[in-house]
Amino acid sequence: MEKKIGEVTIELYQGDITELEVDAIVNAANNHLWMGAGVAGAIKRKGGKIIEDEAVAQGPIPIGEAVLTTAGKLPAKYVIHAAGMGRDLRTDAHKVQESTKNSLLRAEEKKLSSIAFPAIGTGVGGLSYHECARAMLEAVVNHISKRTSLNRVIFALFGSDAFQAFQKELERY
């Protein structure tokens, strides 16, 4: 599913974020930027430990912030590490929204045209797909309502429950 809002196309994609050929993929990170399980683990396995080394060298960062690294062996150019949780590995809609907003700002600083997000905070973070979709889409729509270098925002979602939650929220716009 895709929807055009202004000059930007928002796409919902069911599949592996590490395979996307975009300017940047977003890693759902903790504020120490260690890459263990879930999306972070997949990015590290497929892209190489260099990604984690570059991220950890910039941390720890405040929860809600985001940092940019190279993408190692991944098809993307960059990885943006969005700190949606702390060491307790719990999150909420506000933290997810802030880390989404700051990921978009990092993309803007590099004048990137495409970015792909996972459903931040829905794995170990414990956030529901609906809460996540509402928080992330609100941050994206707020960002793209202003002048932006982005023309494509992808949500790479794992499983039909995540996809349906994001689809329902995207239909509100």
XYZ file of C-alpha atoms in Angstrom:
173
model
C 0.000 0.000 0.000
C 1.189 3.515 -0.687
C -0.189 7.001 -0.198
C 1.073 10.309 -1.532
C 1.024 13.210 0.919
C 2.221 16.400 -0.720
C 5.390 15.502 -2.620
C 6.177 12.453 -0.482
C 5.060 8.868 -1.031
C 4.526 6.807 2.125
C 4.770 3.077 1.436
C 3.903 0.078 3.577
C 6.124 -2.894 2.791
C 5.874 -6.331 4.341
C 9.389 -7.738 4.413
C 13.023 -7.436 5.420
C 14.226 -3.847 5.957
C 17.858 -4.917 5.418
C 17.155 -5.733 1.761
C 15.786 -2.311 0.807
C 17.764 -0.108 -1.584
C 17.102 3.254 0.045
C 19.291 6.108 1.222
C 18.830 5.091 4.871
C 17.254 2.381 6.952
C 16.365 3.021 10.571
C 17.501 0.741 13.365
C 15.235 0.451 16.410
C 17.962 1.090 18.985
C 18.550 1.453 22.697
C 20.268 4.616 23.896
C 23.618 2.818 24.302
C 23.362 1.821 20.615
C 24.268 -1.825 21.244
C 22.911 -4.047 18.490
C 21.547 -7.343 19.844
C 18.274 -8.908 18.747
C 15.420 -8.069 16.398
C 15.958 -5.484 13.654
C 19.270 -4.399 15.200
C 20.573 -7.963 15.174
C 19.566 -8.458 11.535
C 21.248 -5.183 10.512
C 24.462 -6.167 12.323
C 24.475 -9.721 10.894
C 23.905 -8.618 7.309
C 25.756 -5.293 7.308
C 28.691 -6.150 9.542
C 29.949 -5.258 13.023
C 31.342 -1.965 11.676
C 27.806 -0.536 11.891
C 27.593 -1.258 15.630
C 31.148 -0.005 16.204
C 30.341 3.326 14.513
C 27.077 3.660 16.461
C 28.488 2.800 19.903
C 31.298 5.336 19.359
C 28.573 8.044 19.259
C 26.723 6.857 22.358
C 25.212 6.767 24.777
C 22.609 9.268 23.545
C 19.394 10.559 25.126
C 16.306 8.404 24.591
C 14.420 9.854 21.615
C 17.591 10.934 19.787
C 19.080 9.394 16.641
C 22.565 9.044 15.134
C 23.738 8.149 11.638
C 26.349 5.585 10.574
C 27.452 3.984 7.332
C 25.567 0.846 6.272
C 28.426 -1.631 5.886
C 27.486 -4.359 3.397
C 23.774 -3.415 3.254
C 22.241 -2.017 0.033
C 21.260 1.183 1.908
C 23.785 4.035 2.131
C 23.272 4.768 5.827
C 21.772 3.371 9.014
C 20.030 5.810 11.341
C 19.946 4.474 14.897
C 16.758 5.692 16.621
C 17.013 5.381 20.413
C 13.426 4.516 21.233
C 14.315 2.894 24.566
C 16.888 2.790 27.339
C 18.671 -0.080 29.050
C 15.384 -1.311 30.529
C 14.293 -2.019 26.909
C 10.815 -0.527 27.477
C 9.295 2.282 25.456
C 6.140 4.325 24.951
C 4.481 6.263 22.131
C 6.212 9.545 23.035
C 9.715 8.012 22.914
C 8.924 6.341 19.595
C 7.560 9.580 18.157
C 10.646 11.538 19.272
C 13.064 8.961 17.871
C 11.119 8.946 14.580
C 11.218 12.760 14.403
C 14.959 12.823 15.101
C 15.612 10.087 12.525
C 13.884 12.266 9.939
C 16.052 15.218 10.980
C 19.239 13.127 10.533
C 18.005 12.185 7.031
C 17.297 15.844 6.303
C 20.797 16.885 7.408
C 22.244 14.536 4.757
C 19.624 15.643 2.174
C 18.451 12.047 1.743
C 15.495 11.305 -0.505
C 14.408 7.901 0.855
C 14.204 6.330 4.301
C 12.813 3.040 5.627
C 11.581 2.526 9.182
C 10.757 -0.625 11.138
C 7.893 -0.579 13.662
C 10.021 0.961 16.439
C 9.354 -0.337 19.943
C 7.000 -3.178 19.051
C 9.451 -6.018 19.716
C 11.160 -6.048 23.102
C 9.874 -2.486 23.682
C 6.355 -3.807 24.253
C 4.452 -1.131 22.311
C 1.332 -2.245 20.426
C 1.357 -2.006 16.627
C -1.508 0.505 16.725
C 0.231 2.811 19.232
C 3.434 2.566 17.219
C 1.717 3.261 13.890
C -0.117 6.289 15.302
C 3.050 7.787 16.851
C 5.334 7.138 13.870
C 2.898 8.242 11.165
C 2.087 11.433 13.067
C 5.812 12.253 13.260
C 6.294 11.511 9.542
C 3.250 13.506 8.399
C 4.285 16.466 10.586
C 7.787 16.346 9.109
C 6.755 16.087 5.459
C 4.178 18.860 5.809
C 7.189 21.201 5.790
C 9.816 21.480 3.070
C 11.813 18.231 2.936
C 14.485 16.487 0.893
C 12.581 13.219 1.314
C 10.308 11.960 -1.436
C 9.823 8.400 -0.169
C 9.185 7.046 3.341
C 8.818 3.284 3.710
C 7.584 1.331 6.705
C 9.111 -2.149 6.493
C 6.805 -4.282 8.589
C 7.128 -7.822 9.839
C 3.877 -9.798 9.747
C 0.298 -9.062 8.811
C -0.707 -7.642 12.231
C 1.866 -4.848 11.946
C 0.926 -4.221 8.320
C -2.804 -3.978 9.123
C -2.212 -1.594 12.033
C -0.122 0.753 9.875
C -2.604 0.486 7.009
C -5.475 1.483 9.304
C -3.540 4.486 10.641
C -2.327 5.588 7.194
C -5.918 5.602 5.904
C -6.644 8.432 8.391
C -4.480 10.802 6.329
